[in-house]
Tab-separated table of C-alpha atoms and ligand atoms in Angstrom:
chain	number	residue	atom	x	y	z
A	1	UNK	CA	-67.295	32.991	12.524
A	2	UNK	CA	-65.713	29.782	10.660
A	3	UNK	CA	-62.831	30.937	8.271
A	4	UNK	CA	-64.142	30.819	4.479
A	5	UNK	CA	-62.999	27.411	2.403
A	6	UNK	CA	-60.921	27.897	-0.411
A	7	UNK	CA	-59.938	24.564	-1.258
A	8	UNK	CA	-61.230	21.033	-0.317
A	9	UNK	CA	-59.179	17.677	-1.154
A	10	UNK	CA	-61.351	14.321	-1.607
A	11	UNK	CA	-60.363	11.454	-1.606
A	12	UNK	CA	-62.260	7.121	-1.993
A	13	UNK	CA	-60.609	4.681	0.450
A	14	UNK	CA	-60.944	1.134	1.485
A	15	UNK	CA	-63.323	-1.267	-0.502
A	16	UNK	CA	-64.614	0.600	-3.425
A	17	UNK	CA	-68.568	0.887	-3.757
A	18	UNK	CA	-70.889	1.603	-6.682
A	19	UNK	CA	-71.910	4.812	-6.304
A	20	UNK	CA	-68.684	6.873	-4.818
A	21	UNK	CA	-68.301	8.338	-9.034
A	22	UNK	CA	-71.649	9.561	-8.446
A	23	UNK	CA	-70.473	11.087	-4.595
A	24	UNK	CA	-67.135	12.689	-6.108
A	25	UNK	CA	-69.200	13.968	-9.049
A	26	UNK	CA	-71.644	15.859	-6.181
A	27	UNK	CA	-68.263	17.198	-3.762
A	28	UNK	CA	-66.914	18.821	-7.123
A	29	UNK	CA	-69.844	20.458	-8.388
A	30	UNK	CA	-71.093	21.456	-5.293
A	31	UNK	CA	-67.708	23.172	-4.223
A	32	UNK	CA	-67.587	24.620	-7.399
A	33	UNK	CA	-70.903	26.044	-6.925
A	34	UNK	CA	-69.716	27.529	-3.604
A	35	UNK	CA	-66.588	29.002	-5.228
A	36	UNK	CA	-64.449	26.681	-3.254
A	37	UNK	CA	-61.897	24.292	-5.707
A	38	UNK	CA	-61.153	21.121	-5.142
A	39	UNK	CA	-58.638	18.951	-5.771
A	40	UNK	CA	-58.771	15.050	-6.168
A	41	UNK	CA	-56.379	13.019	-4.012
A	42	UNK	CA	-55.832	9.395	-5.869
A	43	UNK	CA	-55.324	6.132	-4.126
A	44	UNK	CA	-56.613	7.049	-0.617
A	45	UNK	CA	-54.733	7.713	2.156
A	46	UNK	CA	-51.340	6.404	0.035
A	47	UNK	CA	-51.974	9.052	-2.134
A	48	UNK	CA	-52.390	11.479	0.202
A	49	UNK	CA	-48.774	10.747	1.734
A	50	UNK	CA	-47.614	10.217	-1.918
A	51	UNK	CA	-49.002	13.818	-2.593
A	52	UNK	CA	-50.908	12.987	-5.459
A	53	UNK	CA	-53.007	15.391	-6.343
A	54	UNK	CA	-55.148	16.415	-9.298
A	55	UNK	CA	-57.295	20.119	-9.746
A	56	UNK	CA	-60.364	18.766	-10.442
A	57	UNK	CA	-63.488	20.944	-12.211
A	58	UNK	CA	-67.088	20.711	-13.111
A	59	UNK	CA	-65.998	18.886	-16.550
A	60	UNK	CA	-63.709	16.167	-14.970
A	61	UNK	CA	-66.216	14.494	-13.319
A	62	UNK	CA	-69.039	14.586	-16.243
A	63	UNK	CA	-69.996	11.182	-17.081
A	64	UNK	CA	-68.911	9.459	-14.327
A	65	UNK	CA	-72.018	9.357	-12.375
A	66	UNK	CA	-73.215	6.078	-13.911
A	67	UNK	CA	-69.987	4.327	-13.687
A	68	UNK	CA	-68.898	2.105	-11.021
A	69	UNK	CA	-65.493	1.670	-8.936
A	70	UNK	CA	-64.333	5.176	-8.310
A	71	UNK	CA	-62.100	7.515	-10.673
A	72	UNK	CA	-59.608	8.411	-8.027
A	73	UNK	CA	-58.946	4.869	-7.059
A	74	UNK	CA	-58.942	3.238	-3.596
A	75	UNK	CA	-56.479	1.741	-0.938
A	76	UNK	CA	-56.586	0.228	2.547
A	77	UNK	CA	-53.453	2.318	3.772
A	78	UNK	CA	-50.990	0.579	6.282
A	79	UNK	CA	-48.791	3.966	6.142
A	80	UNK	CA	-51.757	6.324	7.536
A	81	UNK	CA	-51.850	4.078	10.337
A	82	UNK	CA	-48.440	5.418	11.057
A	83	UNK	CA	-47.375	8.927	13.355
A	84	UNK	CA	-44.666	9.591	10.479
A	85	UNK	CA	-47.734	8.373	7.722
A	86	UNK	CA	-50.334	11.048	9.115
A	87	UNK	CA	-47.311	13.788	8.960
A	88	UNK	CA	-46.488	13.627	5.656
A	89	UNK	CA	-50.226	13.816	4.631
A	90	UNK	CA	-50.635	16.666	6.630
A	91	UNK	CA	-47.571	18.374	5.515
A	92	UNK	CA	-48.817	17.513	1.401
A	93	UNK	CA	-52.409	19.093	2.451
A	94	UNK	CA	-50.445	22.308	3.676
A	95	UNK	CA	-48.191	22.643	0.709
A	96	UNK	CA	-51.348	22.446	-1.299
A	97	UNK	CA	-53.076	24.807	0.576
A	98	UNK	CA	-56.311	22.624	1.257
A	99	UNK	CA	-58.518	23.887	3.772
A	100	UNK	CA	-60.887	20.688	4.410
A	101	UNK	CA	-60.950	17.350	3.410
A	102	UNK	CA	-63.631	14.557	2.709
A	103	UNK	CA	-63.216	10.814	2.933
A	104	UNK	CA	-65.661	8.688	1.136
A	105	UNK	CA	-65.164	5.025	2.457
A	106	UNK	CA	-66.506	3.032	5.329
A	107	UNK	CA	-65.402	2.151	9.108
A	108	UNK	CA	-61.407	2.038	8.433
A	109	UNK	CA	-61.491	5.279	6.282
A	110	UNK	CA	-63.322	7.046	8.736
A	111	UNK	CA	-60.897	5.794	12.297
A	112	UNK	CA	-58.634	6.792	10.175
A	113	UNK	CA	-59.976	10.768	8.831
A	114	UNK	CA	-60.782	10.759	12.808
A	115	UNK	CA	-57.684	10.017	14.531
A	116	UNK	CA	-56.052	13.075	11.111
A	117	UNK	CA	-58.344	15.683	12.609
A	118	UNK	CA	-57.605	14.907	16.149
A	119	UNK	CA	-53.969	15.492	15.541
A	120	UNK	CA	-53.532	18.276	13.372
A	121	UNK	CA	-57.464	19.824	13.600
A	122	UNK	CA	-57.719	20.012	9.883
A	123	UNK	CA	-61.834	19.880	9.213
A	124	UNK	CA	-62.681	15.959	7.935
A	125	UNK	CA	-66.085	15.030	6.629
A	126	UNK	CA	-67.013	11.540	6.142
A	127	UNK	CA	-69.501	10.389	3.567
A	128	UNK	CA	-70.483	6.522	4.065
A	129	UNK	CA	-69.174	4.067	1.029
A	130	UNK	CA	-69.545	0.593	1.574
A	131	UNK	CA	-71.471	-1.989	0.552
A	132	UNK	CA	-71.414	-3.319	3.507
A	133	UNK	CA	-73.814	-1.259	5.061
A	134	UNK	CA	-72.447	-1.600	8.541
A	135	UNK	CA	-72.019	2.612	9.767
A	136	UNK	CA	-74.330	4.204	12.415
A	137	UNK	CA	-75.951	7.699	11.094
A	138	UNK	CA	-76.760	6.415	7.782
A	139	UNK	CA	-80.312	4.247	6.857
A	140	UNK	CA	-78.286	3.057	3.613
A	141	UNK	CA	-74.443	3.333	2.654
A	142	UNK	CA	-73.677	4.276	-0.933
A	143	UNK	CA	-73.339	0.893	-3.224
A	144	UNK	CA	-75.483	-1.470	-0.484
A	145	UNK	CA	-77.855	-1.268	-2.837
A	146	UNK	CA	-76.145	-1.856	-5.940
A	147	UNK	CA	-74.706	-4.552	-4.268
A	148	UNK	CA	-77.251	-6.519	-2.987
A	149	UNK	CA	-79.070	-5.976	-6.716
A	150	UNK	CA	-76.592	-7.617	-8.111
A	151	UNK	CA	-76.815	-10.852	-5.381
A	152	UNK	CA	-80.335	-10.561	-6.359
A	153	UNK	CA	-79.726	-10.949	-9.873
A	154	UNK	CA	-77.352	-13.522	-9.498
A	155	UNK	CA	-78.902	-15.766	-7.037
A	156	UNK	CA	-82.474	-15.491	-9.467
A	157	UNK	CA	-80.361	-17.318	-11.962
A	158	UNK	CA	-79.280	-19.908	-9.477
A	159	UNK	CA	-82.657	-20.331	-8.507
A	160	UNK	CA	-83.093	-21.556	-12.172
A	161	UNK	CA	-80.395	-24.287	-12.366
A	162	UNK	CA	-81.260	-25.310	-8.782
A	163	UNK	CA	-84.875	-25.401	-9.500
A	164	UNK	CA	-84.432	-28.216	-13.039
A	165	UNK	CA	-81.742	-29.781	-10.668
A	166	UNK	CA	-83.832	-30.439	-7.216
A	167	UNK	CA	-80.495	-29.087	-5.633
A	168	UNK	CA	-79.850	-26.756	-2.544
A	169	UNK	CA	-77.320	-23.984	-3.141
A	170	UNK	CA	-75.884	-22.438	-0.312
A	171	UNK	CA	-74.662	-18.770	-2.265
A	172	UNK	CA	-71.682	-17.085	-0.214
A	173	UNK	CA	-72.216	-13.147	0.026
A	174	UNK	CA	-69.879	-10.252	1.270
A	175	UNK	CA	-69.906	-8.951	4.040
A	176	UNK	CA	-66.630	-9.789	6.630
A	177	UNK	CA	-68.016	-8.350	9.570
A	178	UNK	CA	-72.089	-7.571	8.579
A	179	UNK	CA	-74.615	-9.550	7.281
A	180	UNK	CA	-76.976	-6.607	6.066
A	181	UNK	CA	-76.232	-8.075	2.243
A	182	UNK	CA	-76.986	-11.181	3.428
A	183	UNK	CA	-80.401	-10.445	5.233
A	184	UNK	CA	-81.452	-8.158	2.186
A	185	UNK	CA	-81.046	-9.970	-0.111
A	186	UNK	CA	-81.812	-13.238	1.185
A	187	UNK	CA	-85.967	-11.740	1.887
A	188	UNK	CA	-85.425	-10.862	-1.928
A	189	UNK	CA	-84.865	-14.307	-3.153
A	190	UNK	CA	-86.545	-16.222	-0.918
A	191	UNK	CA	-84.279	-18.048	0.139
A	192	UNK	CA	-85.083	-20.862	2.988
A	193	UNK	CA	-81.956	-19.942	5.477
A	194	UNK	CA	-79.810	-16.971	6.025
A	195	UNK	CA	-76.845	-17.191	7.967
A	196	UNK	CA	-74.819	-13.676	9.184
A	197	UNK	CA	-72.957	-12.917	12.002
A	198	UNK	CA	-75.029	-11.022	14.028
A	199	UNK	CA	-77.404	-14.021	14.187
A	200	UNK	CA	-75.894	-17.526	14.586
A	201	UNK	CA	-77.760	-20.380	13.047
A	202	UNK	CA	-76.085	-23.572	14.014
A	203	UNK	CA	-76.003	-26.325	11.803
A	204	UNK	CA	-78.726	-28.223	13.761
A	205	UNK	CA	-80.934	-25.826	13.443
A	206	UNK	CA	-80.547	-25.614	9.383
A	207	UNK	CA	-81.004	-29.271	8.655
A	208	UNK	CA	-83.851	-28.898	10.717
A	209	UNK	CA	-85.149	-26.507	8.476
A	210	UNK	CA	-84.248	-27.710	5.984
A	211	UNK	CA	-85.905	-31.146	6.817
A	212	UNK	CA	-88.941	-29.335	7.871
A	213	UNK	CA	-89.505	-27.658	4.123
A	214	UNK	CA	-89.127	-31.154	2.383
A	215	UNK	CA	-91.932	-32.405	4.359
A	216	UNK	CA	-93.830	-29.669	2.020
A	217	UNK	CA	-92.522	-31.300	-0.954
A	218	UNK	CA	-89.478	-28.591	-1.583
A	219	UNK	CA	-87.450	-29.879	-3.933
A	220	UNK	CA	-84.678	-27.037	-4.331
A	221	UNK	CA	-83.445	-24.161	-1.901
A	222	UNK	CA	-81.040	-21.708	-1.098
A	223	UNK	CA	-79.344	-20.804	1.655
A	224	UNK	CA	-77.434	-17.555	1.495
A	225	UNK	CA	-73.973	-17.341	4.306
A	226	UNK	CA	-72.629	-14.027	4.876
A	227	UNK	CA	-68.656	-13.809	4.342
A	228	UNK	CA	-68.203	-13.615	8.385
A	229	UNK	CA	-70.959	-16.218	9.449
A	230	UNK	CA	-69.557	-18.214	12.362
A	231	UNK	CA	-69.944	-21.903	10.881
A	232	UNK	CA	-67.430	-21.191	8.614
A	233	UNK	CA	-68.289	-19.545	5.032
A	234	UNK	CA	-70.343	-21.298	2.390
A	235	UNK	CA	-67.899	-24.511	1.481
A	236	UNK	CA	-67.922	-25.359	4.599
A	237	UNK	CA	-71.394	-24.706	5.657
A	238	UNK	CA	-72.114	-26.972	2.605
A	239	UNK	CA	-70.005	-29.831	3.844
A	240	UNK	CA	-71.145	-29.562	7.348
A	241	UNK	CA	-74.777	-30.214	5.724
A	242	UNK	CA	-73.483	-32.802	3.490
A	243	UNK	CA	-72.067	-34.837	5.970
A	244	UNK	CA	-75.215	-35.349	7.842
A	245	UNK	CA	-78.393	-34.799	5.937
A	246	UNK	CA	-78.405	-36.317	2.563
A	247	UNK	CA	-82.131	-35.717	1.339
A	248	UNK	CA	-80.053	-32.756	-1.281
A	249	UNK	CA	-77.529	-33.072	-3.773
A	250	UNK	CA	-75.619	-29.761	-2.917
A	251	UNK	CA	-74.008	-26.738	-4.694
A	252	UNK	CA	-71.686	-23.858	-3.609
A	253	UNK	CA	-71.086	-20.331	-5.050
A	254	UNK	CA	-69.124	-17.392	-3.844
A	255	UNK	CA	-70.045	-14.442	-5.733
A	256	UNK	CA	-67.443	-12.564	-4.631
A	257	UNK	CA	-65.821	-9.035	-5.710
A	258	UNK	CA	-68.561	-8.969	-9.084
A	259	UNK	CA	-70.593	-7.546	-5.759
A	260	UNK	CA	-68.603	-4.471	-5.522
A	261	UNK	CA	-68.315	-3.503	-9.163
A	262	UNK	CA	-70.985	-2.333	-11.846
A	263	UNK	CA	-73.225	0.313	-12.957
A	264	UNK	CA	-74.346	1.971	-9.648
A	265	UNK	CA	-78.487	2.213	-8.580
A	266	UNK	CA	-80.687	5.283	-9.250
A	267	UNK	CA	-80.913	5.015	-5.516
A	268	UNK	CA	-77.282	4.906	-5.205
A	269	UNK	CA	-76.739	7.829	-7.398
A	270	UNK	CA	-79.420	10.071	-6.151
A	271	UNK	CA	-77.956	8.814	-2.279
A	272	UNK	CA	-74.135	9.917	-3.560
A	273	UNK	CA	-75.578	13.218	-4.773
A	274	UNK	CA	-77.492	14.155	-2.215
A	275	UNK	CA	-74.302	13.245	0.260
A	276	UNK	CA	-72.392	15.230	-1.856
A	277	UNK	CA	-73.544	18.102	-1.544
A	278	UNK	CA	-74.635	18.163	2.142
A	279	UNK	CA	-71.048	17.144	2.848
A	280	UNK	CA	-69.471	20.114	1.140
A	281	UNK	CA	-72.569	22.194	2.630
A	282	UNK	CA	-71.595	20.552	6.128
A	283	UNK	CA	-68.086	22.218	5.865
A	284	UNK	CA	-69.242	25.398	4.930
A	285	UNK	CA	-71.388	25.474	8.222
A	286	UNK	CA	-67.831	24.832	9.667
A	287	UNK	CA	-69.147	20.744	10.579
A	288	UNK	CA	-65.757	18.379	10.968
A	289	UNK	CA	-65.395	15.193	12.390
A	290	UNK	CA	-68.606	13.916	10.991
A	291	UNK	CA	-70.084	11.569	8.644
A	292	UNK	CA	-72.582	12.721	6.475
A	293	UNK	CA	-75.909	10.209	6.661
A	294	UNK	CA	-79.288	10.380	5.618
A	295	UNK	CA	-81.856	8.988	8.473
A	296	UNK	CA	-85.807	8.853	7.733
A	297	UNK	CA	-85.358	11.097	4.326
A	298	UNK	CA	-82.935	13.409	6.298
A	299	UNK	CA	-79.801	14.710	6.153
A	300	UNK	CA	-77.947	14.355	9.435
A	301	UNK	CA	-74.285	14.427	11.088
A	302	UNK	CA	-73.032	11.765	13.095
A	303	UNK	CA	-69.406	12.241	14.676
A	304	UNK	CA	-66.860	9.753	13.349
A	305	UNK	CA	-66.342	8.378	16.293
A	306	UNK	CA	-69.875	7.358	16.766
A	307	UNK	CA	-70.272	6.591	13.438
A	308	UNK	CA	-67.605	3.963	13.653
A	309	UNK	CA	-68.400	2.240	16.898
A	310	UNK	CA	-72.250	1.837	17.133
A	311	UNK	CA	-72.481	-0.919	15.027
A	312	UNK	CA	-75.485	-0.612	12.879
A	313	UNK	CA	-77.710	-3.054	13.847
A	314	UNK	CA	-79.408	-5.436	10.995
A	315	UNK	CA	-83.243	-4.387	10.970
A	316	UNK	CA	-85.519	-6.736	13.759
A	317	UNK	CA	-88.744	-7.092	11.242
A	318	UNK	CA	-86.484	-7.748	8.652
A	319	UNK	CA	-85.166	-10.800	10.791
A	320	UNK	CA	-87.777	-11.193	11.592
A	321	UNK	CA	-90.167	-11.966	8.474
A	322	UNK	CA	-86.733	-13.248	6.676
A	323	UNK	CA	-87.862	-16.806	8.956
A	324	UNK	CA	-91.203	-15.994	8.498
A	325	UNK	CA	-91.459	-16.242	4.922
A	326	UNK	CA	-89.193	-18.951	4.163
A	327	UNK	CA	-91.369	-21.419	5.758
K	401	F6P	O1	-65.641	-3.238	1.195
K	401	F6P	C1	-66.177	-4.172	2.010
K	401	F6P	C2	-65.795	-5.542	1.556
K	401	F6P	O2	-66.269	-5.798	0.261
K	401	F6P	C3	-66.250	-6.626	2.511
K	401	F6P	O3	-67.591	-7.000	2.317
K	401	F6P	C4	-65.259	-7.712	2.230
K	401	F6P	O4	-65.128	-8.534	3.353
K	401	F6P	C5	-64.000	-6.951	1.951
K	401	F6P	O5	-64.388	-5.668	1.519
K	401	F6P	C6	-63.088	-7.554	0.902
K	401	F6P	O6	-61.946	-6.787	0.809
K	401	F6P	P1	-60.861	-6.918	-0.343
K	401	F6P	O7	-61.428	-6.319	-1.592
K	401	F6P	O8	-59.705	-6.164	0.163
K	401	F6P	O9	-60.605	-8.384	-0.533
């Protein structure tokens, strides 16, 4: 028999995503609903050690469900990654009296909530925040598709300028270590080339496509490079292309953090609600060192440590007809 929750902390770490307003909004109500409080834990992990802490109830999170960022702020925390960090945090969970807690962040947030629970056993649940998009368990991360709406948006207006110009744009896209924001949105906008890290496109191989589609009388492209792409980022990309294949006069632009911010998806609220909840339901059940992810409709637990390591591989037919289609 699992001892009964009285009190959950949550807490946003690492990048912020659109969406984790919407996934705090779901932890509160649905703890309230289940008689358990909660309280809010502000600036990550650093607030956690800080001991900043806020009660939170049904009415301090109304609203918030269509805003971006997150209300309790986010950190990448060099102190949790500390013995003497991880004590104090435990010690301010203990003085508060909090049961369980839930991390809503991505890979770093979630070695981290692992290595907590291994020490001092206190229940962690993780729910997925990111745009990046890059955790196992999970067919979508809350924000990836805000995210890649907005590169959507964007690079449709780019397509304009590029279009009256006869230019070739090569649009840089988050990402570090994934190019899921990349792929996605690069199918979206049609662009001729997408280059990620999980992929490598050489430089040879883009001018020849590139050479190949002005045989067909294209007079503008784009070309979408994930952050982490091997050749370099998008500047340099560009001036690798410059240097040797003329046929374009060439733009560059890095869209940068406007990627992470804004009014979340209905898909990314509805996703953040529906985490919510099975992540405070998960605890209940007396789950802990999971992440919370929905596969094929589902809602499903993946251990951290899983969660963390098996890379999420970008999707083959999506690869796939990206090359296809930009013929
Ligand atoms: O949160 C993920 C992410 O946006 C990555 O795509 C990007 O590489 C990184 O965060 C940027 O981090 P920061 O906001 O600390 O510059």
């Amino acid at each position: 028999m699992t001892k009964k929750l009285r009190k959950i902390g949550v807490l946003t770490s690492g990048g912020d995503s659109p969406g984790m307003n919407a996934a705090i909004r779901a932890v509160v109500r649905a703890a309230v609903y289940n008689d358990i409080e909660v309280d809010g834990i502000f600036q990550g992990y650093d607030g956690l050690i800080r001991g900043d802490f806020k009660r939170l109830n049904v009415r301090s999170v109304a609203k918030i469900i269509e805003r971006g960022g997150t209300i309790l702020k986010s950190a990448r925390s060099e102190e949790f990654r500390t013995v003497e960090g991880r004590r104090k945090a435990f010690e301010n969970l203990k003085e508060r009296e909090i049961d369980a807690l839930i991390t809503i962040g991505g890979n770093g947030t979630f070695t981290g909530a692992h290595i907590f629970t291994e020490e001092y056993g206190i229940p962690v649940m993780g729910i997925p925040g990111t745009i990046d998009n890059d955790l196992y368990g999970t067919d979508s991360t809350i924000g990836f598709d805000t995210a890649t709406n907005t590169v959507v948006e964007a690079v449709d207006k780019i397509r304009d300028t590029a279009n009256s110009h006869n230019r070739l744009f090569f649009v840089e896209v988050m990402g570090r270590d994934s190019g899921f924001i990349a792929l996605r949105a690069g199918i979206a906008t049609g662009a001729i080339a997408v280059l990620l890290s999980e992929e490598e496109m050489s430089i040879d191989d883009l001018i020849g496509v590139l050479e190949k589609s002005a045989e067909s009388n294209k007079t503008s492209s784009i070309v979408i490079v994930a952050e982490g792409d091997a050749n370099g980022g998008a500047y340099e990309v560009a001036r690798k292309v410059n240097e040797r294949y003329a046929q374009y006069e060439t733009r560059v632009t890095v869209l940068g953090h406007i990627q992470r911010g804004g009014t979340p998806s209905c898909w990314d609220r509805v996703l953040a609600s529906r985490m919510g909840v099975a992540a405070v339901e998960g605890l209940i059940e007396g789950r802990t060192d999971v992440m919370i992810g929905i596969c094929n409709d589902i809602e499903t637990y993946t251990p951290l440590s899983e969660a963390i390591k098996e890379k999420f591989r970008l999707n083959k037919t999506e690869l796939r007809i990206a090359k296809i289609l930009s013929i």
